[in-house]
PDB file of C-alpha atoms in Angstrom:
ATOM      1  CA  GLN B   1      -6.309  -3.515 -41.036  1.00  0.00           C
ATOM      2  CA  GLY B   2      -5.717  -4.330 -44.640  1.00  0.00           C
ATOM      3  CA  LEU B   3      -4.924  -8.016 -43.966  1.00  0.00           C
ATOM      4  CA  SER B   4      -8.143  -8.043 -41.791  1.00  0.00           C
ATOM      5  CA  ARG B   5      -9.938  -6.802 -44.954  1.00  0.00           C
ATOM      6  CA  THR B   6      -8.548  -9.176 -47.230  1.00  0.00           C
ATOM      7  CA  ILE B   7      -9.656 -12.355 -45.233  1.00  0.00           C
ATOM      8  CA  VAL B   8     -13.139 -11.054 -44.989  1.00  0.00           C
ATOM      9  CA  VAL B   9     -13.220 -10.671 -48.775  1.00  0.00           C
ATOM     10  CA  PHE B  10     -12.069 -13.980 -48.958  1.00  0.00           C
ATOM     11  CA  PHE B  11     -14.229 -15.232 -46.656  1.00  0.00           C
ATOM     12  CA  LEU B  12     -17.213 -13.527 -48.892  1.00  0.00           C
ATOM     13  CA  MET B  13     -15.689 -15.338 -52.211  1.00  0.00           C
ATOM     14  CA  SER B  14     -15.467 -18.650 -49.934  1.00  0.00           C
ATOM     15  CA  ASP B  15     -19.465 -18.377 -49.031  1.00  0.00           C
ATOM     16  CA  ILE B  16     -19.917 -17.386 -53.273  1.00  0.00           C
ATOM     17  CA  MET B  17     -17.490 -20.505 -54.268  1.00  0.00           C
ATOM     18  CA  LYS B  18     -18.980 -22.977 -51.685  1.00  0.00           C
ATOM     19  CA  MET B  19     -15.726 -23.617 -50.225  1.00  0.00           C
ATOM     20  CA  GLY B  20     -17.022 -24.797 -47.002  1.00  0.00           C
ATOM     21  CA  LYS B  21     -17.779 -23.918 -43.735  1.00  0.00           C
ATOM     22  CA  LEU B  22     -14.657 -25.344 -42.396  1.00  0.00           C
ATOM     23  CA  ILE B  23     -12.658 -22.747 -44.453  1.00  0.00           C
ATOM     24  CA  ARG B  24     -14.760 -20.255 -44.038  1.00  0.00           C
ATOM     25  CA  VAL B  25     -14.448 -20.468 -39.808  1.00  0.00           C
ATOM     26  CA  ALA B  26     -10.823 -20.930 -40.369  1.00  0.00           C
ATOM     27  CA  LEU B  27     -10.555 -17.419 -42.478  1.00  0.00           C
ATOM     28  CA  LEU B  28     -13.134 -15.708 -39.995  1.00  0.00           C
ATOM     29  CA  SER B  29     -11.143 -16.522 -37.051  1.00  0.00           C
ATOM     30  CA  ALA B  30      -7.762 -15.463 -38.701  1.00  0.00           C
ATOM     31  CA  SER B  31      -9.393 -12.155 -39.424  1.00  0.00           C
ATOM     32  CA  PHE B  32     -10.571 -11.757 -35.451  1.00  0.00           C
ATOM     33  CA  PHE B  33      -6.681 -12.995 -34.654  1.00  0.00           C
ATOM     34  CA  PHE B  34      -4.910 -10.471 -36.548  1.00  0.00           C
ATOM     35  CA  PHE B  35      -7.655  -7.479 -35.605  1.00  0.00           C
ATOM     36  CA  TYR B  36      -6.840  -8.444 -31.860  1.00  0.00           C
ATOM     37  CA  ALA B  37      -2.946  -8.561 -32.287  1.00  0.00           C
ATOM     38  CA  ARG B  38      -3.353  -5.026 -33.931  1.00  0.00           C
ATOM     39  CA  ALA B  39      -5.595  -3.751 -31.110  1.00  0.00           C
ATOM     40  CA  LEU B  40      -2.779  -4.965 -28.348  1.00  0.00           C
ATOM     41  CA  LEU B  41      -0.064  -3.366 -30.322  1.00  0.00           C
ATOM     42  CA  THR B  42      -2.303   0.030 -30.321  1.00  0.00           C
ATOM     43  CA  VAL B  43      -2.664   0.032 -26.755  1.00  0.00           C
ATOM     44  CA  GLY B  44       0.480  -1.958 -25.598  1.00  0.00           C
ATOM     45  CA  ASN B  45       1.642  -5.196 -24.734  1.00  0.00           C
ATOM     46  CA  LEU B  46       0.703  -6.673 -21.402  1.00  0.00           C
ATOM     47  CA  HIS B  47       3.909  -8.160 -20.831  1.00  0.00           C
ATOM     48  CA  GLN B  48       5.799  -4.839 -21.227  1.00  0.00           C
ATOM     49  CA  ARG B  49       4.260  -3.905 -18.100  1.00  0.00           C
ATOM     50  CA  ARG B  50       6.719  -4.854 -15.597  1.00  0.00           C
ATOM     51  CA  PRO B  51       4.590  -6.214 -12.555  1.00  0.00           C
ATOM     52  CA  THR B  52       6.897  -3.845 -10.665  1.00  0.00           C
ATOM     53  CA  HIS B  53       4.121  -0.827 -11.004  1.00  0.00           C
ATOM     54  CA  VAL B  54       6.942   1.350 -12.504  1.00  0.00           C
ATOM     55  CA  ARG B  55       4.268   3.851 -13.710  1.00  0.00           C
ATOM     56  CA  ALA B  56       4.436   7.730 -12.186  1.00  0.00           C
ATOM     57  CA  SER B  57       1.621   9.144 -10.709  1.00  0.00           C
ATOM     58  CA  CYS B  58      -0.763  10.463 -13.279  1.00  0.00           C
ATOM     59  CA  LEU B  59      -1.518  13.119 -10.983  1.00  0.00           C
ATOM     60  CA  LYS B  60       0.427  16.236  -9.510  1.00  0.00           C
ATOM     61  CA  SER B  61      -0.297  16.452  -5.939  1.00  0.00           C
ATOM     62  CA  MET B  62       0.368  18.743  -3.194  1.00  0.00           C
ATOM     63  CA  PRO B  63       1.333  17.630   0.522  1.00  0.00           C
ATOM     64  CA  ALA B  64      -1.987  17.841   2.937  1.00  0.00           C
ATOM     65  CA  THR B  65      -1.267  20.108   5.929  1.00  0.00           C
ATOM     66  CA  SER B  66      -3.250  20.106   9.266  1.00  0.00           C
ATOM     67  CA  ALA B  67      -5.598  22.580   7.913  1.00  0.00           C
ATOM     68  CA  THR B  68      -5.727  21.358   4.232  1.00  0.00           C
ATOM     69  CA  ALA B  69      -5.213  18.545   1.707  1.00  0.00           C
ATOM     70  CA  SER B  70      -4.409  20.045  -1.578  1.00  0.00           C
ATOM     71  CA  VAL B  71      -4.111  18.364  -5.242  1.00  0.00           C
ATOM     72  CA  ILE B  72      -3.118  19.781  -8.538  1.00  0.00           C
ATOM     73  CA  ASP B  73      -5.653  18.383 -11.563  1.00  0.00           C
ATOM     74  CA  LYS B  74      -3.857  16.722 -14.252  1.00  0.00           C
ATOM     75  CA  GLY B  75      -6.051  18.543 -17.063  1.00  0.00           C
ATOM     76  CA  THR B  76      -6.474  22.100 -15.951  1.00  0.00           C
ATOM     77  CA  HIS B  77      -3.537  22.419 -12.941  1.00  0.00           C
ATOM     78  CA  ASP B  78      -6.261  23.888 -10.786  1.00  0.00           C
ATOM     79  CA  ILE B  79      -5.422  23.770  -7.293  1.00  0.00           C
ATOM     80  CA  GLY B  80      -8.149  22.683  -5.107  1.00  0.00           C
ATOM     81  CA  THR B  81      -8.268  22.405  -0.899  1.00  0.00           C
ATOM     82  CA  THR B  82     -10.640  20.325   1.149  1.00  0.00           C
ATOM     83  CA  SER B  83     -10.665  20.666   4.829  1.00  0.00           C
ATOM     84  CA  THR B  84      -9.569  17.843   6.885  1.00  0.00           C
ATOM     85  CA  SER B  85     -12.627  17.418   9.061  1.00  0.00           C
ATOM     86  CA  GLN B  86     -14.548  17.924   5.885  1.00  0.00           C
ATOM     87  CA  PHE B  87     -12.338  15.076   3.998  1.00  0.00           C
ATOM     88  CA  GLN B  88     -13.065  12.752   6.816  1.00  0.00           C
ATOM     89  CA  ASN B  89     -16.603  12.800   6.991  1.00  0.00           C
ATOM     90  CA  GLU B  90     -16.820  12.553   3.175  1.00  0.00           C
ATOM     91  CA  TYR B  91     -14.238  10.045   2.100  1.00  0.00           C
ATOM     92  CA  THR B  92     -12.202   6.872   3.677  1.00  0.00           C
ATOM     93  CA  ILE B  93      -9.059   5.594   2.575  1.00  0.00           C
ATOM     94  CA  ARG B  94      -8.690   1.698   3.301  1.00  0.00           C
ATOM     95  CA  GLU B  95      -7.036  -1.274   1.422  1.00  0.00           C
ATOM     96  CA  ALA B  96      -8.587  -2.534  -1.633  1.00  0.00           C
ATOM     97  CA  LEU B  97     -10.741  -5.732  -1.720  1.00  0.00           C
ATOM     98  CA  TYR B  98     -10.051  -8.179  -4.310  1.00  0.00           C
ATOM     99  CA  SER B  99     -13.484  -7.729  -5.944  1.00  0.00           C
ATOM    100  CA  GLU B 100     -13.091  -4.263  -6.705  1.00  0.00           C
ATOM    101  CA  LEU B 101      -9.982  -4.345  -8.912  1.00  0.00           C
ATOM    102  CA  GLN B 102     -12.587  -4.302 -11.701  1.00  0.00           C
ATOM    103  CA  VAL B 103     -13.281  -0.788 -10.936  1.00  0.00           C
ATOM    104  CA  ILE B 104      -9.401   0.121  -9.984  1.00  0.00           C
ATOM    105  CA  ALA B 105      -8.747  -1.041 -13.559  1.00  0.00           C
ATOM    106  CA  SER B 106     -11.184   1.155 -14.926  1.00  0.00           C
ATOM    107  CA  LEU B 107      -9.746   3.877 -13.118  1.00  0.00           C
ATOM    108  CA  VAL B 108      -6.427   3.324 -13.899  1.00  0.00           C
ATOM    109  CA  THR B 109      -6.991   3.198 -17.665  1.00  0.00           C
ATOM    110  CA  ALA B 110      -8.874   6.522 -17.222  1.00  0.00           C
ATOM    111  CA  GLY B 111      -6.215   8.164 -15.295  1.00  0.00           C
ATOM    112  CA  PHE B 112      -3.344   6.895 -17.956  1.00  0.00           C
ATOM    113  CA  HIS B 113      -4.738   6.401 -20.805  1.00  0.00           C
ATOM    114  CA  PRO B 114      -7.436   9.331 -21.120  1.00  0.00           C
ATOM    115  CA  GLU B 115      -7.223   9.072 -24.941  1.00  0.00           C
ATOM    116  CA  LEU B 116      -8.938   5.690 -25.277  1.00  0.00           C
ATOM    117  CA  ASP B 117     -11.957   7.293 -23.447  1.00  0.00           C
ATOM    118  CA  SER B 118     -14.266   7.389 -26.454  1.00  0.00           C
ATOM    119  CA  ASN B 119     -12.658   4.376 -28.081  1.00  0.00           C
ATOM    120  CA  PRO B 120     -15.284   1.362 -27.803  1.00  0.00           C
ATOM    121  CA  ILE B 121     -12.893  -1.049 -29.131  1.00  0.00           C
ATOM    122  CA  LEU B 122      -9.327  -0.275 -27.441  1.00  0.00           C
ATOM    123  CA  ARG B 123     -10.457   1.050 -23.989  1.00  0.00           C
ATOM    124  CA  PRO B 124     -12.142  -2.064 -22.812  1.00  0.00           C
ATOM    125  CA  ILE B 125      -8.896  -4.657 -23.893  1.00  0.00           C
ATOM    126  CA  ARG B 126      -7.008  -1.855 -21.886  1.00  0.00           C
ATOM    127  CA  VAL B 127      -9.251  -2.396 -18.882  1.00  0.00           C
ATOM    128  CA  LEU B 128      -8.547  -5.823 -19.443  1.00  0.00           C
ATOM    129  CA  LEU B 129      -4.939  -5.632 -19.324  1.00  0.00           C
ATOM    130  CA  GLU B 130      -5.161  -3.501 -16.242  1.00  0.00           C
ATOM    131  CA  LEU B 131      -7.017  -5.541 -14.415  1.00  0.00           C
ATOM    132  CA  ASP B 132      -5.264  -8.859 -15.317  1.00  0.00           C
ATOM    133  CA  ARG B 133      -1.775  -6.927 -13.714  1.00  0.00           C
ATOM    134  CA  LEU B 134      -3.484  -5.735 -10.611  1.00  0.00           C
ATOM    135  CA  GLN B 135      -4.775  -9.334 -10.456  1.00  0.00           C
ATOM    136  CA  ASN B 136      -1.535 -10.864 -10.444  1.00  0.00           C
ATOM    137  CA  ASN B 137       0.078  -8.307  -8.395  1.00  0.00           C
ATOM    138  CA  PHE B 138      -2.816  -8.195  -5.784  1.00  0.00           C
ATOM    139  CA  PRO B 139      -1.260  -8.226  -2.053  1.00  0.00           C
ATOM    140  CA  TYR B 140      -1.985 -11.902  -1.201  1.00  0.00           C
ATOM    141  CA  PRO B 141      -1.326 -13.461   1.956  1.00  0.00           C
ATOM    142  CA  GLY B 142       2.425 -13.129   2.985  1.00  0.00           C
ATOM    143  CA  ASP B 143       2.874 -10.193   1.211  1.00  0.00           C
ATOM    144  CA  GLU B 144       0.323  -7.758   3.115  1.00  0.00           C
ATOM    145  CA  ASN B 145       2.892  -6.964   5.288  1.00  0.00           C
ATOM    146  CA  ARG B 146       5.077  -5.605   2.543  1.00  0.00           C
ATOM    147  CA  HIS B 147       2.518  -4.446  -0.244  1.00  0.00           C
ATOM    148  CA  LEU B 148      -0.807  -2.562  -0.219  1.00  0.00           C
ATOM    149  CA  TYR B 149      -3.259  -1.369  -2.512  1.00  0.00           C
ATOM    150  CA  LEU B 150      -5.084   1.390  -1.246  1.00  0.00           C
ATOM    151  CA  VAL B 151      -8.436   3.155  -2.520  1.00  0.00           C
ATOM    152  CA  CYS B 152     -10.329   6.175  -1.318  1.00  0.00           C
ATOM    153  CA  GLU B 153     -14.040   5.412  -1.032  1.00  0.00           C
ATOM    154  CA  ALA B 154     -16.658   8.141  -1.172  1.00  0.00           C
ATOM    155  CA  LYS B 155     -18.708   7.306   1.988  1.00  0.00           C
ATOM    156  CA  LYS B 156     -21.987   9.040   0.230  1.00  0.00           C
ATOM    157  CA  ASP B 157     -21.758   7.112  -2.811  1.00  0.00           C
ATOM    158  CA  LYS B 158     -20.112   3.983  -1.514  1.00  0.00           C
ATOM    159  CA  LYS B 159     -17.832   4.284  -4.430  1.00  0.00           C
ATOM    160  CA  VAL B 160     -14.050   3.677  -5.181  1.00  0.00           C
ATOM    161  CA  VAL B 161     -12.814   7.006  -6.435  1.00  0.00           C
ATOM    162  CA  ALA B 162      -8.997   6.568  -6.399  1.00  0.00           C
ATOM    163  CA  PHE B 163      -6.083   4.034  -6.259  1.00  0.00           C
ATOM    164  CA  CYS B 164      -2.708   3.840  -5.421  1.00  0.00           C
ATOM    165  CA  ASP B 165      -0.272   1.096  -4.578  1.00  0.00           C
ATOM    166  CA  ILE B 166       2.977   0.934  -2.261  1.00  0.00           C
ATOM    167  CA  ASP B 167       4.813  -2.001  -2.808  1.00  0.00           C
ATOM    168  CA  ALA B 168       7.746  -2.413  -0.084  1.00  0.00           C
ATOM    169  CA  ARG B 169       8.871  -6.018  -1.577  1.00  0.00           C
ATOM    170  CA  ILE B 170      11.953  -7.081  -2.413  1.00  0.00           C
ATOM    171  CA  PRO B 171      12.128  -9.436  -5.496  1.00  0.00           C
ATOM    172  CA  ALA B 172      14.852 -12.119  -6.026  1.00  0.00           C
ATOM    173  CA  LYS B 173      16.754 -10.939  -9.210  1.00  0.00           C
ATOM    174  CA  LYS B 174      15.927 -13.493 -12.466  1.00  0.00           C
ATOM    175  CA  LYS B 175      19.282 -14.324 -12.286  1.00  0.00           C
ATOM    176  CA  GLU B 176      18.716 -15.674  -8.781  1.00  0.00           C
ATOM    177  CA  ASN B 177      15.832 -17.248  -9.103  1.00  0.00           C
ATOM    178  CA  PRO B 178      15.357 -17.468 -13.280  1.00  0.00           C
ATOM    179  CA  PHE B 179      12.313 -19.758 -12.469  1.00  0.00           C
ATOM    180  CA  SER B 180      10.277 -17.456 -10.415  1.00  0.00           C
ATOM    181  CA  PRO B 181       7.236 -15.660 -11.635  1.00  0.00           C
ATOM    182  CA  PHE B 182       7.775 -13.070  -9.358  1.00  0.00           C
ATOM    183  CA  ALA B 183      11.385 -12.493 -10.193  1.00  0.00           C
ATOM    184  CA  SER B 184      12.785  -9.241 -11.638  1.00  0.00           C
ATOM    185  CA  ILE B 185      15.563  -8.361 -13.954  1.00  0.00           C
ATOM    186  CA  VAL B 186      16.685  -5.571 -11.528  1.00  0.00           C
ATOM    187  CA  ASN B 187      15.697  -4.985  -8.116  1.00  0.00           C
ATOM    188  CA  ARG B 188      13.620  -1.959  -7.571  1.00  0.00           C
ATOM    189  CA  PRO B 189      13.637   0.861  -5.383  1.00  0.00           C
ATOM    190  CA  HIS B 190      11.457   0.248  -2.065  1.00  0.00           C
ATOM    191  CA  PRO B 191       8.985   0.910  -1.085  1.00  0.00           C
ATOM    192  CA  TYR B 192       7.786   2.221  -4.360  1.00  0.00           C
ATOM    193  CA  PHE B 193       4.814   4.687  -4.602  1.00  0.00           C
ATOM    194  CA  SER B 194       2.845   4.464  -7.804  1.00  0.00           C
ATOM    195  CA  ASP B 195      -0.335   4.085 -10.147  1.00  0.00           C
ATOM    196  CA  LEU B 196      -1.586   7.112  -8.166  1.00  0.00           C
ATOM    197  CA  THR B 197      -5.386   7.967  -9.882  1.00  0.00           C
ATOM    198  CA  VAL B 198      -8.397   9.581  -8.802  1.00  0.00           C
ATOM    199  CA  ASP B 199     -11.566   9.409 -10.675  1.00  0.00           C
ATOM    200  CA  PRO B 200     -11.786  12.691 -12.885  1.00  0.00           C
ATOM    201  CA  ASN B 201     -15.543  13.522 -10.821  1.00  0.00           C
ATOM    202  CA  TYR B 202     -13.670  13.643  -7.888  1.00  0.00           C
ATOM    203  CA  ARG B 203     -10.558  15.650  -8.543  1.00  0.00           C
ATOM    204  CA  ARG B 204      -9.342  18.862  -6.428  1.00  0.00           C
ATOM    205  CA  LYS B 205     -10.904  17.672  -3.373  1.00  0.00           C
ATOM    206  CA  GLY B 206      -7.632  16.533  -1.682  1.00  0.00           C
ATOM    207  CA  ILE B 207      -7.790  12.940  -2.310  1.00  0.00           C
ATOM    208  CA  ALA B 208      -4.108  12.302  -4.132  1.00  0.00           C
ATOM    209  CA  SER B 209      -2.668  14.314  -1.350  1.00  0.00           C
ATOM    210  CA  ALA B 210      -4.510  12.106   1.383  1.00  0.00           C
ATOM    211  CA  LEU B 211      -3.611   9.078  -0.396  1.00  0.00           C
ATOM    212  CA  VAL B 212       0.204   9.929  -0.885  1.00  0.00           C
ATOM    213  CA  ALA B 213       0.242  11.068   3.117  1.00  0.00           C
ATOM    214  CA  GLU B 214      -1.429   7.697   4.054  1.00  0.00           C
ATOM    215  CA  GLY B 215       1.018   5.848   1.919  1.00  0.00           C
ATOM    216  CA  GLU B 216       3.789   7.666   3.931  1.00  0.00           C
ATOM    217  CA  SER B 217       2.439   6.258   6.921  1.00  0.00           C
ATOM    218  CA  ARG B 218       1.947   2.519   5.832  1.00  0.00           C
ATOM    219  CA  ALA B 219       5.798   2.756   4.847  1.00  0.00           C
ATOM    220  CA  LYS B 220       6.687   3.917   8.198  1.00  0.00           C
ATOM    221  CA  ASP B 221       4.452   1.199   9.452  1.00  0.00           C
ATOM    222  CA  MET B 222       6.671  -1.241   7.790  1.00  0.00           C
ATOM    223  CA  ASN B 223       9.936   0.109   9.284  1.00  0.00           C
ATOM    224  CA  CYS B 224      10.917   1.643   5.986  1.00  0.00           C
ATOM    225  CA  GLN B 225      12.808   4.900   6.201  1.00  0.00           C
ATOM    226  CA  GLU B 226      12.217   6.453   2.515  1.00  0.00           C
ATOM    227  CA  MET B 227       9.723   6.244   0.146  1.00  0.00           C
ATOM    228  CA  TYR B 228      10.681   6.517  -3.705  1.00  0.00           C
ATOM    229  CA  LEU B 229       8.115   7.091  -6.554  1.00  0.00           C
ATOM    230  CA  GLY B 230       8.443   8.258 -10.260  1.00  0.00           C
ATOM    231  CA  VAL B 231       7.647  11.727 -12.363  1.00  0.00           C
ATOM    232  CA  ALA B 232       7.928  12.200 -15.924  1.00  0.00           C
ATOM    233  CA  SER B 233      10.727  14.091 -16.839  1.00  0.00           C
ATOM    234  CA  THR B 234       8.581  16.627 -18.723  1.00  0.00           C
ATOM    235  CA  ASN B 235       6.063  16.715 -15.437  1.00  0.00           C
ATOM    236  CA  THR B 236       7.697  20.152 -14.190  1.00  0.00           C
ATOM    237  CA  VAL B 237       4.647  21.093 -12.223  1.00  0.00           C
ATOM    238  CA  ALA B 238       4.693  17.927 -10.419  1.00  0.00           C
ATOM    239  CA  LEU B 239       8.461  17.961  -9.804  1.00  0.00           C
ATOM    240  CA  ASP B 240       7.992  20.944  -8.324  1.00  0.00           C
ATOM    241  CA  LEU B 241       5.273  19.974  -6.125  1.00  0.00           C
ATOM    242  CA  TYR B 242       7.044  16.919  -5.234  1.00  0.00           C
ATOM    243  CA  SER B 243       9.870  18.807  -4.207  1.00  0.00           C
ATOM    244  CA  ASN B 244       8.132  20.456  -1.723  1.00  0.00           C
ATOM    245  CA  MET B 245       6.619  17.778  -0.137  1.00  0.00           C
ATOM    246  CA  GLY B 246      10.440  16.893   0.777  1.00  0.00           C
ATOM    247  CA  TYR B 247      10.863  14.268  -2.364  1.00  0.00           C
ATOM    248  CA  GLU B 248      14.423  15.174  -4.008  1.00  0.00           C
ATOM    249  CA  ILE B 249      15.410  13.917  -7.372  1.00  0.00           C
ATOM    250  CA  ILE B 250      18.026  11.055  -7.054  1.00  0.00           C
ATOM    251  CA  VAL B 251      21.034  10.537  -9.212  1.00  0.00           C
ATOM    252  CA  PRO B 252      20.320   6.689  -9.670  1.00  0.00           C
ATOM    253  CA  THR B 253      23.428   4.027  -9.310  1.00  0.00           C
ATOM    254  CA  GLY B 254      23.551   0.219  -9.413  1.00  0.00           C
ATOM    255  CA  ASP B 255      20.030  -1.709  -9.668  1.00  0.00           C
ATOM    256  CA  ILE B 256      17.859   1.441  -9.744  1.00  0.00           C
ATOM    257  CA  LEU B 257      19.798   3.259 -12.229  1.00  0.00           C
ATOM    258  CA  GLU B 258      18.842  -0.009 -14.333  1.00  0.00           C
ATOM    259  CA  PHE B 259      15.430   0.387 -12.978  1.00  0.00           C
ATOM    260  CA  VAL B 260      15.580   3.822 -14.193  1.00  0.00           C
ATOM    261  CA  LYS B 261      16.843   3.265 -17.782  1.00  0.00           C
ATOM    262  CA  ARG B 262      13.567   1.253 -18.174  1.00  0.00           C
ATOM    263  CA  GLN B 263      10.695   4.047 -17.583  1.00  0.00           C
ATOM    264  CA  GLU B 264      11.138   5.805 -20.510  1.00  0.00           C
ATOM    265  CA  GLY B 265      11.598   9.394 -19.344  1.00  0.00           C
ATOM    266  CA  VAL B 266      10.723   8.770 -15.553  1.00  0.00           C
ATOM    267  CA  ARG B 267      12.616  10.632 -12.791  1.00  0.00           C
ATOM    268  CA  MET B 268      13.454   8.725  -9.773  1.00  0.00           C
ATOM    269  CA  LEU B 269      12.361  10.705  -6.562  1.00  0.00           C
ATOM    270  CA  ARG B 270      13.164  10.003  -2.790  1.00  0.00           C
ATOM    271  CA  ARG B 271      11.669  11.142   0.381  1.00  0.00           C
ATOM    272  CA  THR B 272      12.998  10.465   3.804  1.00  0.00           C
ATOM    273  CA  LEU B 273      10.544   9.687   6.001  1.00  0.00           C
ATOM    274  CA  ASN B 274      10.554  11.142   9.489  1.00  0.00           C
TER     275      ASN B 274
END
């Protein structure tokens, strides 16, 4: 900020001193560059977002049963229930369209970065970073049987209100294929359930639980025997809830241990899919 202000002052001085249009443009461009770099450092560098979708869910969920679907709201910790028939009448879960990624990026930003909601400068930058990540990892032909973006759509509003990612791909390691843009430093657990987020206006309606259940069903269709997900180690409510759903905290070893080390306080959970 101080450097940007200094450059702007020089820009104004250059106008007074008739230093020329080219110098003024160069100074203004430099000022914009330093401001943009500072903004990126504030919201998080894009390249620190590994393309393996390592984030834990921003919601705390309960299992859907034959009678109800439940979810705990992140902010209030209130439990909401919706009957299965009512849920099916009001919502549909399907695969995401590429044209919906802008909306999804906004949803993910609202779910994982609520502190930016009132920031008119940094929030759009964060949305663009999320959009770039989502576009780069979109399930393209060849991946559709091992990688899915799922959304929940409100039928009445015809609006995407929730999102999650199920990734069962097994990428090559960097040391095995150092030139592949899709290679990973370590093999992540798979299938990995991540980026679960629900529009704040649609929480406590059973949507998160329904997405978890659908994700598990899709994983079984991929012939997967287990499902992995991450939860912040400080999120004791979510850890208890996922425990009730059949997920167990695992003691990571091998590649999973290296994967967890990169997750900044995330506990790895696993559930056997019956």
